[in-house]
Amino acid sequence: MILDCILSRMVHRDKSGNKISKVDINEILTKSVSNLSINQKLNFGFGIIVGISFLIIGRNFISSVLATRNIHQTQELRIPATLTSSQAQEELLKMSSHVRGYLVTGESRFRDDFYQSRQEFENELFQLAKLLQQDTSPNTYDDLQQLRTVYQEWIILPEQLFALRDDVIGNQPALKKFSEDGEELILSLQSQTTALIKLQSHRSPSAMNVTLLKEMADFQTSLALLVSSLRAYLLTQDVAFQFEYADHVLDNQATWEILINSQANLSESQWEIIKNIEQQHSAFMALPDQLFEIVESDRYRSDLLLFRTQSEPLVTQMLSLLDEMVTYQHDLLAAELAKGRNELAIAQWHMILGGFGVLGIAMVMTALLRRKISAPIGRLTFAASRIIDGNFDAKAIVESGDEILESGDEIGLLARTFNRMTQTLRQSHQDLEAYNQNLQQHSQELEQKNYQLGHTLEELKDTQLQLIQTEKMSSLGQMVAGVAHELNNPVCFIEGNLVPVESYANNLIELIQLYQKHYPEADQEILNKINEIDVEFLIKDLPKILISMQIGTERISQIVLSLRNFSRLDEAEMKLADINEGIDNTVMILRNRLKEQPYRPEIEIIRDYRSDDLVECYPGQLNQVFMNILNNAIDAIDELFPEEKEFPVEFYDWQPNILIRTEQASQFFIVTIIDNGPGIPESVQCRLFDPFFTTKPVGKGTGLGLSISHQIVVEKHGGELSCHSRIDEGTTFEIRIPLIHGESTLPSRNQESYKPTKILHLIH
């Protein structure tokens, strides 16, 4: 069609149809191309390119078919054989891994995965044998036969390993020996110890008999604990259970020494039981060393030993054979592919040369189309840019040479369509501005509602945290108060009976002294008994024992009182309270953490109470604040002394301490708690009071302690809670509680209206 159009314009004819003249062919072609539509120009140009491309592609296709035929023939054998060998290696490794996984964990999924991998491996071997039938190389066939032989030798081992793993006792020599040699001794020791305790419980309730009964019970308990730790270590091999066993052995040996040395205070039947226990105890205590030797040797697990000595070498041999087969097939594949690549390279050179030819034609066509099409489109683009700048009155004028394109030309149609679009766009822009105003108004209303919703959500979170804290403290207070009440009753019984016991003991001592005075020459039997029980020592030691018991009951009473004061359930309203007393109660409860530990010295509490005024507050909640801050201080000091190590030599002359200072300044009651621990990094200080933020390991802290303390001090009391710390210089927490009433209305310790409870002092 295009060619006919061009040829028809090469000759001009008059109205009668006679040829009148010939024009230059170049001029006719140029004019004819200019008058073509865009669609005709594109079809003409790309038709030439497609025609030349087909010629080049046809030539290259013939060359590439010849080159790739050889490659395809090679790939039908070499690549599948290589891939199959590699996949067989992978499945073999999976089988070995699944066997190991089942031996280590005992999970059935590893056993199921093993059978699945086994089926896949055998399928790969079958496919590999089928492929290698086309290969005439004897080496490959020999490797495959050897692989099958080794596999048949190895495949029986996993079932043996699974059976051993399922037999817990038979698979672990140490556990088996413990079951055979130790269980009977343990049962006998427990039964004889129970009989010994039963005999002792029927004896008269003297101080010595009660002490012996306690030691017998401690011996039975420590024996049960060391047996439990030993059994747990044999099952799990956890070193923690071994250390726990060692601790229980020391406790058991110490209790046993006391029982052995108490022959004079035991009956004959009890002593016979003690001698039987001694024989069986010695026999049992010789057993753990043998068990530890088995656990720490290669004989610990029979299945792992069989896997390491027989299964793994066979797997390694099979992997080596498969690797040789993969390498051999890969080398053949590389050689045959190299030959195909050389043939393909020749075809590629033909394609490159033809491509340059097509590229040259394309560049000519591009320049031609750019001049005939891009210029009109550029003018159309200029009009569009004016509209983008906001000039919606701009119109598109598209020309070709000096004449405006007629309506049949695509660009002319595009120009008129563009102008109509401009008018529509102008109207749409006006409508859009109106819509934008409405949208802005709705957006402002939505932002206001979102702000109110966010504020309500924050208040809900705070309320939820307060409810959780209130419920937790209420439950804790009820529990501690109940425990304190239950402890106080038996302590009162003991404390009330100590006075008559002391009086009875003094009367008996006086009676013995009178007998010694008036009857110095007593019967030999009485003299023997006096020497046996060491009357002089009893007369001196009995008052000391009674004094120690009295001190102990007083100590228990102090602790019970501290628990009751600490667990106050009066958070519902503020009340006048002695903050110093609350601090003392908190320190009393933390006494066990403050005392000397194997890995660090005792933490000294330094009190500096400069004000004894009563403060209107929630005392139970403030006690929680003191507890949180003091706990953090103790944790910080403990970080300097790892628990798994002995007390460091470099800290022998260093005394950890916590200073607690109370004072009144202006309208605040100030509590300052200072420790000489490692300090807090600056990067952490800014987040100390954030909820759920903690630097402690997982499981040792929730990150709520300081957050709740900040809420109690700031929100509940309207006070201030601040922290100041530097690395290696310790940490200071300052609590400022406002004095709600004037100083004149606050009673002090010296006023009659104040009746304080007993103040507890920590005895270091």
C-alpha positions in Angstrom: 0.0 0.0 0.0 2.8 2.4 1.0 4.8 1.6 -2.1 1.8 2.1 -4.4 1.2 5.5 -2.8 4.8 6.6 -3.4 4.9 5.4 -7.0 1.7 7.1 -7.8 3.2 10.4 -6.8 6.3 10.0 -8.8 4.6 11.0 -12.1 2.3 14.1 -12.6 -0.5 13.8 -15.2 -2.8 16.4 -16.6 -6.6 16.3 -16.5 -6.7 14.2 -19.7 -4.4 11.6 -18.1 -1.3 12.3 -20.2 2.1 12.3 -18.5 3.3 15.9 -18.4 6.7 15.7 -16.5 9.1 13.7 -14.3 10.6 15.2 -11.1 13.6 14.2 -9.2 13.1 10.9 -7.3 14.6 12.2 -4.1 12.2 15.2 -4.1 9.2 13.0 -4.7 10.3 10.6 -2.0 10.8 13.4 0.6 7.4 15.0 -0.2 5.7 11.6 -0.2 7.1 10.7 3.2 6.2 14.1 4.6 2.5 13.7 3.5 2.2 10.2 5.1 0.3 9.8 8.4 2.2 8.8 11.5 0.9 5.3 11.3 2.1 4.9 7.7 5.5 6.4 8.6 6.0 3.9 11.5 4.8 1.0 9.4 7.1 1.9 6.6 10.2 2.3 8.8 9.7 -0.8 10.9 8.8 -2.8 7.9 12.3 -2.2 6.5 13.9 -3.1 9.9 11.8 -6.3 10.3 12.6 -7.4 6.8 16.4 -7.1 7.3 16.1 -8.6 10.8 14.3 -11.7 9.4 17.2 -12.2 6.9 19.8 -12.0 9.7 17.7 -14.2 12.1 17.2 -16.8 9.4 21.0 -17.0 8.8 21.7 -17.2 12.5 19.0 -19.7 13.1 20.6 -22.2 10.8 24.0 -21.8 12.5 22.5 -22.0 16.0 20.5 -25.1 15.2 23.7 -26.9 14.2 25.6 -25.6 17.3 22.9 -26.4 19.8 22.1 -29.9 18.5 25.4 -31.2 19.9 24.8 -29.4 23.2 21.3 -30.9 23.6 22.6 -34.3 22.9 25.2 -33.9 25.6 22.8 -32.4 28.1 20.4 -35.4 27.8 23.0 -37.5 29.6 25.6 -35.4 31.4 23.5 -32.8 33.2 20.9 -35.3 34.5 23.7 -37.7 35.7 25.5 -34.8 37.4 22.3 -33.5 39.0 21.1 -36.9 40.1 24.5 -37.6 41.7 24.4 -34.3 43.6 20.8 -34.9 44.7 21.9 -38.4 45.9 24.6 -36.7 48.0 22.1 -34.3 49.4 19.6 -37.1 50.4 22.5 -39.1 51.9 23.5 -36.1 54.0 19.9 -35.7 55.0 19.6 -39.3 56.1 22.7 -39.0 58.2 21.5 -35.7 59.7 18.1 -37.1 60.5 19.7 -40.2 62.2 21.9 -37.8 64.3 18.9 -35.6 65.1 16.8 -38.5 66.4 19.7 -39.7 68.5 20.2 -36.3 70.0 16.5 -35.2 70.5 14.5 -38.4 70.3 11.8 -36.6 68.2 9.8 -38.9 65.9 9.9 -36.3 63.1 13.6 -37.0 62.5 12.8 -40.7 62.1 10.0 -40.0 59.6 12.2 -37.6 57.7 14.9 -40.4 57.6 12.6 -42.8 55.9 11.4 -40.2 53.4 15.0 -39.3 52.6 15.9 -43.0 52.3 13.1 -43.4 49.7 14.4 -40.4 47.8 18.0 -41.6 47.9 17.1 -45.0 46.5 15.0 -43.4 43.8 18.1 -41.3 42.9 20.3 -44.4 42.8 17.8 -46.1 40.4 17.7 -43.0 38.1 21.5 -42.8 38.2 21.9 -46.4 37.2 19.3 -45.9 34.4 21.2 -42.9 33.0 24.7 -44.5 33.3 23.5 -47.4 31.1 24.1 -45.0 28.2 27.7 -44.4 29.4 30.3 -46.8 28.3 32.9 -45.7 30.9 33.9 -48.7 33.1 35.0 -46.4 36.0 31.5 -45.0 36.5 29.9 -48.4 36.5 32.5 -49.7 39.1 31.8 -46.7 41.3 28.1 -47.3 41.2 28.4 -50.9 42.1 30.7 -50.1 45.0 28.3 -47.4 46.2 25.4 -50.0 46.2 27.6 -52.4 48.2 28.5 -49.8 50.9 24.9 -48.6 51.0 23.6 -52.2 51.7 26.2 -52.4 54.5 25.2 -49.1 56.0 21.3 -49.2 55.7 21.0 -51.8 58.6 22.8 -49.4 61.1 20.0 -46.8 61.4 17.4 -49.3 62.7 20.0 -50.5 65.3 20.6 -46.9 66.3 16.9 -46.1 66.6 16.4 -49.2 68.8 19.3 -48.2 71.1 17.9 -44.6 71.3 14.5 -45.9 72.4 16.0 -48.1 75.1 16.8 -45.3 77.7 18.3 -47.6 80.3 20.2 -49.9 77.9 21.5 -47.0 75.9 23.0 -45.2 78.9 25.5 -47.3 80.8 25.6 -44.8 83.7 21.8 -44.8 84.2 21.8 -48.6 83.9 24.4 -49.0 86.6 22.6 -46.5 88.8 19.4 -48.5 88.4 21.1 -51.9 89.1 23.5 -50.9 91.9 22.0 -47.8 93.5 18.2 -48.0 93.6 18.2 -50.9 96.1 20.7 -49.0 98.4 18.6 -45.9 98.2 15.4 -47.7 99.1 17.1 -49.4 102.0 18.7 -46.1 103.3 15.3 -44.3 103.1 13.5 -47.1 104.9 16.1 -47.4 107.7 16.3 -43.6 108.1 12.5 -43.5 108.4 12.7 -46.2 111.1 15.4 -44.3 112.9 13.3 -41.1 112.8 10.2 -43.0 114.0 12.2 -44.4 117.0 13.5 -40.9 117.8 10.0 -39.3 117.7 8.8 -41.7 120.4 11.6 -40.6 122.8 11.1 -38.0 125.5 11.0 -34.4 124.0 14.2 -33.1 125.6 16.3 -30.5 123.8 18.9 -33.1 122.8 16.3 -35.5 121.5 14.6 -32.7 119.5 18.0 -31.7 118.1 18.8 -35.3 117.1 15.3 -35.6 115.5 16.0 -32.5 113.4 19.4 -33.8 112.4 17.9 -37.2 111.3 15.2 -35.4 109.3 17.9 -33.2 107.7 20.0 -36.3 106.9 16.9 -37.9 105.2 16.1 -34.7 103.3 19.7 -34.1 102.1 20.0 -37.8 101.0 16.8 -37.4 99.0 18.0 -34.2 97.4 21.5 -35.5 96.5 19.8 -38.6 94.9 17.5 -36.4 93.0 20.3 -34.2 91.7 22.4 -37.3 90.8 19.5 -38.8 88.8 18.8 -35.4 87.1 22.5 -35.1 86.1 22.6 -38.7 84.7 19.5 -37.9 82.6 20.4 -34.4 81.3 24.2 -34.0 81.8 23.5 -30.5 83.0 26.5 -29.2 85.0 24.2 -27.3 87.3 22.8 -30.5 88.6 26.4 -31.8 89.3 27.1 -28.7 91.4 23.8 -29.0 93.1 24.7 -32.7 93.9 28.1 -31.6 95.4 26.3 -29.1 97.7 23.8 -31.7 98.9 26.7 -34.2 99.5 28.4 -31.7 101.8 25.2 -31.1 103.7 24.6 -34.9 104.0 28.1 -35.6 105.2 27.9 -32.8 107.8 24.6 -34.2 109.1 25.9 -37.7 109.1 29.0 -36.7 111.2 26.7 -35.2 113.8 24.6 -38.5 114.0 27.8 -40.6 114.2 29.1 -38.5 117.1 25.8 -38.7 119.0 26.1 -42.4 120.0 25.8 -41.5 123.7 22.4 -40.0 123.0 21.0 -42.9 121.0 19.3 -46.1 122.1 20.8 -49.5 121.2 18.3 -50.1 118.5 18.9 -46.7 117.0 22.7 -47.3 117.1 22.2 -50.7 115.3 20.3 -48.9 112.6 23.0 -46.2 112.4 25.7 -48.9 111.8 23.6 -50.5 109.0 23.0 -47.1 107.5 26.8 -46.4 107.7 27.6 -49.5 105.7 25.0 -48.8 103.0 25.8 -45.1 103.0 29.5 -45.8 102.3 28.6 -48.2 99.6 26.2 -45.7 97.9 28.6 -42.8 98.1 31.3 -44.8 96.2 28.8 -45.2 93.3 28.6 -41.5 92.0 32.3 -41.3 91.1 31.9 -44.4 88.9 28.8 -42.9 87.3 30.5 -39.6 86.6 33.5 -41.4 84.9 31.0 -43.2 82.6 29.1 -40.0 81.8 32.2 -38.0 81.0 33.7 -40.8 78.8 33.0 -41.9 75.2 30.8 -44.7 76.6 28.2 -42.3 77.8 25.7 -43.2 74.9 25.9 -46.5 73.1 23.9 -45.2 70.1 26.2 -42.2 69.7 29.3 -44.4 69.9 27.9 -46.8 67.2 27.0 -43.8 65.0 30.5 -42.2 65.3 32.5 -45.4 64.8 30.5 -47.3 62.1 27.8 -45.1 60.6 29.8 -41.9 59.9 32.7 -43.7 58.1 30.4 -45.5 55.8 28.5 -42.3 55.0 31.8 -40.6 54.3 32.8 -43.4 51.9 29.5 -43.1 50.0 29.9 -39.3 49.8 33.4 -39.8 48.4 32.1 -42.2 45.7 29.3 -39.9 44.7 31.7 -37.0 44.6 33.9 -38.9 42.2 30.9 -39.6 40.0 29.9 -36.0 40.0 33.4 -34.8 39.2 33.7 -37.3 36.3 30.3 -36.3 34.8 31.1 -32.6 35.3 34.4 -32.9 33.4 32.7 -34.6 30.5 29.9 -32.1 30.5 32.4 -29.2 30.5 34.3 -30.7 27.5 31.2 -31.2 25.4 29.8 -27.8 26.3 33.0 -26.2 25.3 32.8 -27.7 21.8 29.2 -26.5 21.5 30.2 -23.0 22.7 32.8 -22.7 20.0 30.2 -23.5 17.4 27.7 -21.1 19.0 30.3 -18.3 19.1 30.6 -18.4 15.3 26.8 -17.9 15.0 27.0 -15.1 17.6 29.5 -13.2 15.5 27.2 -13.5 12.5 24.4 -12.1 14.7 26.6 -9.2 16.0 27.5 -8.1 12.5 23.9 -8.3 11.4 22.8 -6.4 14.5 25.1 -3.5 13.7 23.5 -3.4 10.3 20.0 -3.2 11.8 21.2 -0.7 14.3 22.4 1.6 11.5 19.1 1.4 9.7 17.3 2.0 13.0 19.4 5.1 13.7 18.5 6.6 10.3 14.8 5.9 10.9 15.0 7.4 14.4 16.5 10.6 13.1 13.9 10.8 10.3 11.0 10.2 12.7 12.4 12.6 15.3 12.4 15.4 12.7 8.9 14.6 11.3 7.1 13.7 14.6 9.1 15.0 17.6 8.9 18.7 16.5 5.1 18.9 16.4 4.8 16.9 19.6 7.3 19.4 21.2 5.0 22.3 20.4 2.2 20.3 21.9 4.3 19.6 25.0 5.0 23.4 25.4 1.3 24.1 25.5 0.9 21.3 28.1 3.6 22.9 30.3 1.8 26.2 30.2 -1.3 24.5 31.4 0.7 22.8 34.2 1.9 26.2 35.3 -1.7 27.2 35.7 -2.5 28.9 32.4 -5.6 27.0 31.4 -6.3 29.5 28.5 -3.3 28.1 26.5 -4.2 26.3 23.2 -2.1 23.8 21.2 -1.0 24.9 17.7 0.7 22.1 15.8 2.2 22.8 12.4 4.2 20.8 9.8 6.4 23.1 7.8 4.4 26.3 7.2 0.9 24.7 7.0 -1.4 23.7 9.9 -2.1 20.0 9.9 -5.4 19.0 8.6 -8.0 17.2 10.5 -7.0 13.8 9.0 -3.5 13.9 10.6 -3.2 12.2 14.0 -1.3 15.1 15.6 -4.0 17.6 14.4 -6.6 15.4 16.0 -4.5 15.2 19.1 -4.3 19.0 19.2 -8.0 19.5 19.0 -8.6 16.8 21.6 -6.0 18.5 23.8 -7.8 21.8 23.5 -11.1 20.2 24.5 -9.3 18.5 27.4 -8.0 21.9 28.5 -11.5 23.3 28.7 -12.6 20.3 30.7 -9.6 20.5 32.9 -10.3 24.2 33.6 -13.8 23.3 34.8 -12.5 20.3 36.8 -9.8 22.5 38.5 -12.5 24.9 39.7 -14.6 22.0 41.0 -11.4 20.5 42.7 -10.7 23.7 44.5 -14.2 23.6 46.0 -13.7 20.0 47.0 -10.3 20.8 48.6 -11.9 23.5 50.8 -14.5 21.0 52.0 -11.7 18.3 52.5 -9.6 20.7 54.6 -12.5 21.4 56.8 -13.2 17.7 57.3 -9.5 17.0 57.9 -9.3 19.6 60.7 -12.3 18.0 62.4 -10.8 14.6 62.0 -7.4 15.7 63.5 -9.3 17.2 66.5 -11.1 13.9 67.1 -7.9 11.9 66.7 -6.2 14.1 69.3 -9.1 13.6 71.7 -9.0 9.8 71.0 -5.3 9.6 71.7 -5.6 11.5 74.9 -8.4 9.2 76.0 -6.3 6.1 75.1 -3.3 7.4 77.2 -5.7 8.0 80.2 -7.0 4.4 79.7 -3.5 3.0 79.7 -2.6 4.9 82.9 -5.8 3.7 84.6 -5.2 0.1 83.6 -1.6 0.3 85.0 -3.0 1.7 88.3 -5.6 -1.0 88.5 -3.0 -3.7 88.0 -0.7 -2.2 90.6 -3.5 -1.8 93.1 -4.7 -5.4 92.6 -1.2 -6.7 92.9 -0.3 -4.8 96.0 -3.7 -5.7 97.6 -3.1 -9.4 96.9 0.5 -9.2 98.2 -0.6 -7.3 101.3 -3.2 -9.9 102.1 -0.8 -12.8 101.6 2.0 -11.2 103.7 -0.4 -10.2 106.5 -1.8 -13.7 106.6 1.7 -15.2 106.7 2.7 -12.8 109.4 -0.4 -13.7 111.5 0.2 -17.5 111.1 3.9 -17.1 112.1 3.1 -14.9 115.0 0.8 -17.4 116.8 3.4 -20.2 117.2 6.1 -17.6 118.0 3.8 -16.3 120.8 3.4 -19.8 122.2 7.2 -20.3 122.2 7.9 -16.9 123.7 5.2 -17.4 126.4 6.7 -20.7 127.4 10.3 -19.6 127.6 9.8 -17.8 130.9 8.4 -20.9 132.8 11.0 -23.1 131.0 13.8 -20.8 132.3 12.3 -20.9 135.8 12.0 -24.7 135.7 15.6 -25.0 134.5 16.9 -22.7 137.2 15.0 -24.7 139.9 16.5 -28.0 138.5 20.0 -26.5 138.5 19.5 -25.3 142.1 18.3 -28.8 143.1 21.3 -30.4 141.4 23.6 -28.1 143.2 21.9 -28.8 146.6 22.3 -32.6 145.9 26.0 -32.1 145.1 26.4 -30.0 148.3 24.6 -32.3 150.8 25.4 -35.6 149.1 28.9 -35.3 147.8 29.5 -39.1 148.2 26.8 -40.4 145.8 26.5 -43.9 144.4 28.8 -45.0 141.7 26.0 -45.3 139.2 25.0 -41.6 139.9 28.6 -40.5 139.5 28.9 -42.4 136.2 25.8 -40.7 134.9 27.1 -37.3 136.1 30.3 -37.9 134.2 28.5 -39.2 131.1 26.1 -36.2 130.8 28.7 -33.6 131.9 26.5 -31.9 134.5 28.8 -28.9 134.9 28.7 -28.2 131.2 24.9 -28.6 131.2 24.5 -26.1 134.1 26.6 -23.6 132.2 25.2 -24.2 128.7 21.4 -24.5 129.5 20.9 -20.8 130.4 22.8 -19.8 127.2 20.5 -22.0 125.1 17.5 -20.4 126.7 18.9 -17.0 126.1 19.5 -17.9 122.4 16.0 -19.1 122.1 14.6 -15.9 123.6 16.8 -13.8 121.2 15.5 -16.0 118.3 11.9 -15.5 119.2 12.4 -11.8 119.5 14.0 -11.7 116.1 11.1 -13.6 114.6 8.7 -11.2 116.2 10.6 -8.3 114.7 10.4 -9.8 111.2 6.7 -10.5 111.6 6.1 -7.0 112.7 8.1 -5.7 109.7 6.0 -7.8 107.3 2.8 -6.5 108.8 3.9 -2.9 108.6 5.2 -3.4 105.0 1.9 -5.0 103.9 -0.4 -2.2 105.0 -3.7 -2.3 103.1 -4.5 1.3 103.6 -3.9 2.6 100.1 -7.5 3.8 99.8 -6.7 7.1 101.6 -3.7 9.1 102.8 -2.6 8.9 106.4 0.1 10.3 108.6 3.0 7.8 108.6 6.6 7.6 109.7 8.6 7.2 106.5 11.8 6.3 108.5 9.9 3.4 110.0 8.8 2.3 106.5 12.4 2.4 105.3 13.5 0.3 108.3 10.7 -2.3 107.6 11.8 -2.5 104.0 15.5 -3.0 104.9 14.5 -5.7 107.4 12.7 -7.6 104.6 15.7 -7.3 102.3 18.1 -8.4 105.0 18.7 -11.8 103.4 19.9 -10.1 100.2 22.1 -7.7 102.1 24.0 -10.2 104.1 27.4 -11.6 103.0 27.3 -14.0 100.0 30.0 -16.4 98.8 30.7 -14.1 95.9 30.6 -10.8 97.6 30.9 -9.1 101.1 27.9 -7.9 103.1 26.2 -4.7 101.8 26.3 -2.1 104.6 23.2 0.0 105.2 24.1 3.5 106.4 21.1 5.4 107.9 21.2 9.2 108.1 17.7 10.2 109.4 17.8 14.0 109.7 14.0 14.4 110.1 11.5 12.4 112.1 8.3 14.3 111.1 5.3 12.4 110.1 4.2 12.8 106.4 0.7 12.4 105.0 1.1 9.8 102.3 0.2 6.3 101.1 2.7 4.3 103.3 2.1 1.0 101.6 2.8 2.4 98.2 5.9 4.3 99.4 7.2 1.0 100.9 7.0 -0.5 97.4 9.0 2.5 96.0 11.7 1.9 98.6 11.7 -1.8 97.9 12.1 -1.3 94.1 15.0 1.2 94.4 16.8 -0.8 97.1 16.4 -4.0 95.0 17.9 -2.2 92.0 20.8 -1.0 94.1 21.5 -4.5 95.3 21.3 -5.9 91.8 23.7 -3.2 90.6 26.3 -4.1 93.3 25.8 -7.8 92.5 26.8 -7.1 88.9 30.3 -6.5 90.1 30.5 -10.0 91.6 29.5 -12.8 89.2 27.8 -15.6 91.2 29.7 -18.4 89.4 33.1 -17.0 90.6 34.7 -16.7 94.0 35.0 -13.4 95.8 37.5 -11.3 93.7 40.7 -10.5 95.4 40.7 -6.9 94.1 37.5 -6.2 96.2 38.9 -7.4 99.5 39.4 -3.8 100.8 36.2 -2.5 99.2 33.0 -2.3 101.2 29.7 -2.0 99.3 27.2 0.2 101.0 23.9 2.0 100.5 23.3 5.3 102.2 19.7 6.2 103.1 19.1 9.9 104.1 15.9 11.5 105.1 15.5 15.3 105.6 12.9 18.0 105.3 13.6 21.0 103.0 11.0 23.7 102.3 7.7 22.0 101.6 9.1 18.6 100.8 10.2 15.5 102.8 13.2 14.2 100.9 14.5 10.6 100.8 17.9 10.1 99.2 19.2 6.6 98.4 22.8 6.4 97.3 24.8 3.2 96.4 28.4 2.8 95.4 27.7 0.4 92.6 28.9 0.6 89.0 26.6 3.4 88.0 24.1 3.8 85.0 25.2 4.8 81.5 23.8 8.2 80.2 22.1 6.4 77.3 20.0 4.4 79.8 19.2 7.1 82.3 16.8 8.9 79.9 14.6 5.7 79.7 14.8 4.6 83.4 11.1 5.4 84.1 9.7 4.0 80.8 7.3 1.1 81.2 8.8 -2.3 80.3 12.4 -0.9 79.9 15.0 -3.1 81.6 18.7 -3.9 81.2 18.4 -7.1 83.2 18.5 -10.5 81.4 15.3 -12.1 80.3 13.4 -13.6 83.2 15.1 -11.4 85.9 13.1 -8.2 85.4 9.9 -6.9 83.9 10.9 -3.2 83.5 7.9 -2.0 85.5 9.6 -1.4 88.9 10.9 2.2 88.4 7.9 3.0 86.1 5.4 2.2 88.9 7.6 3.9 91.4 7.6 7.1 89.3 3.8 6.9 89.0 3.4 6.4 92.8 5.7 9.4 93.7 4.7 11.8 90.9 1.0 11.0 90.2 -0.2 9.6 93.5 1.7 11.9 95.8 2.4 14.9 93.5 6.1 14.6 94.3 9.3 14.2 92.3 11.5 11.1 91.6 14.9 11.7 90.0 18.1 9.8 89.3 21.7 11.0 89.1 24.4 8.6 88.2 27.9 8.3 86.7 29.9 5.3 85.6 32.0 3.8 88.4 30.7 6.5 90.8 27.4 5.0 92.0 23.8 6.0 91.6 21.6 8.4 93.6 17.8 8.3 93.7 16.0 11.3 95.2 12.3 11.1 96.3 10.6 14.4 97.2 7.2 14.0 98.9 5.3 17.3 99.4 4.1 18.2 102.9 0.4 18.6 102.2 -0.3 20.2 105.6 1.7 22.9 107.4 4.5 21.9 109.7 2.4 23.0 112.8 -0.2 20.4 112.1 2.3 17.5 111.7 2.9 15.7 115.0 6.5 14.5 115.7 7.8 11.6 117.6 7.9 13.7 120.8 4.2 14.6 120.8 1.8 12.5 122.8 -0.5 12.0 119.8 2.1 10.0 118.1 2.4 6.4 119.2 5.0 4.7 116.9 5.3 1.0 116.4 8.5 -0.7 117.4 11.3 0.5 115.1 13.4 -2.4 113.7 17.1 -2.0 113.3 19.1 -4.2 111.0 21.9 -6.0 112.9 25.0 -6.3 110.8 
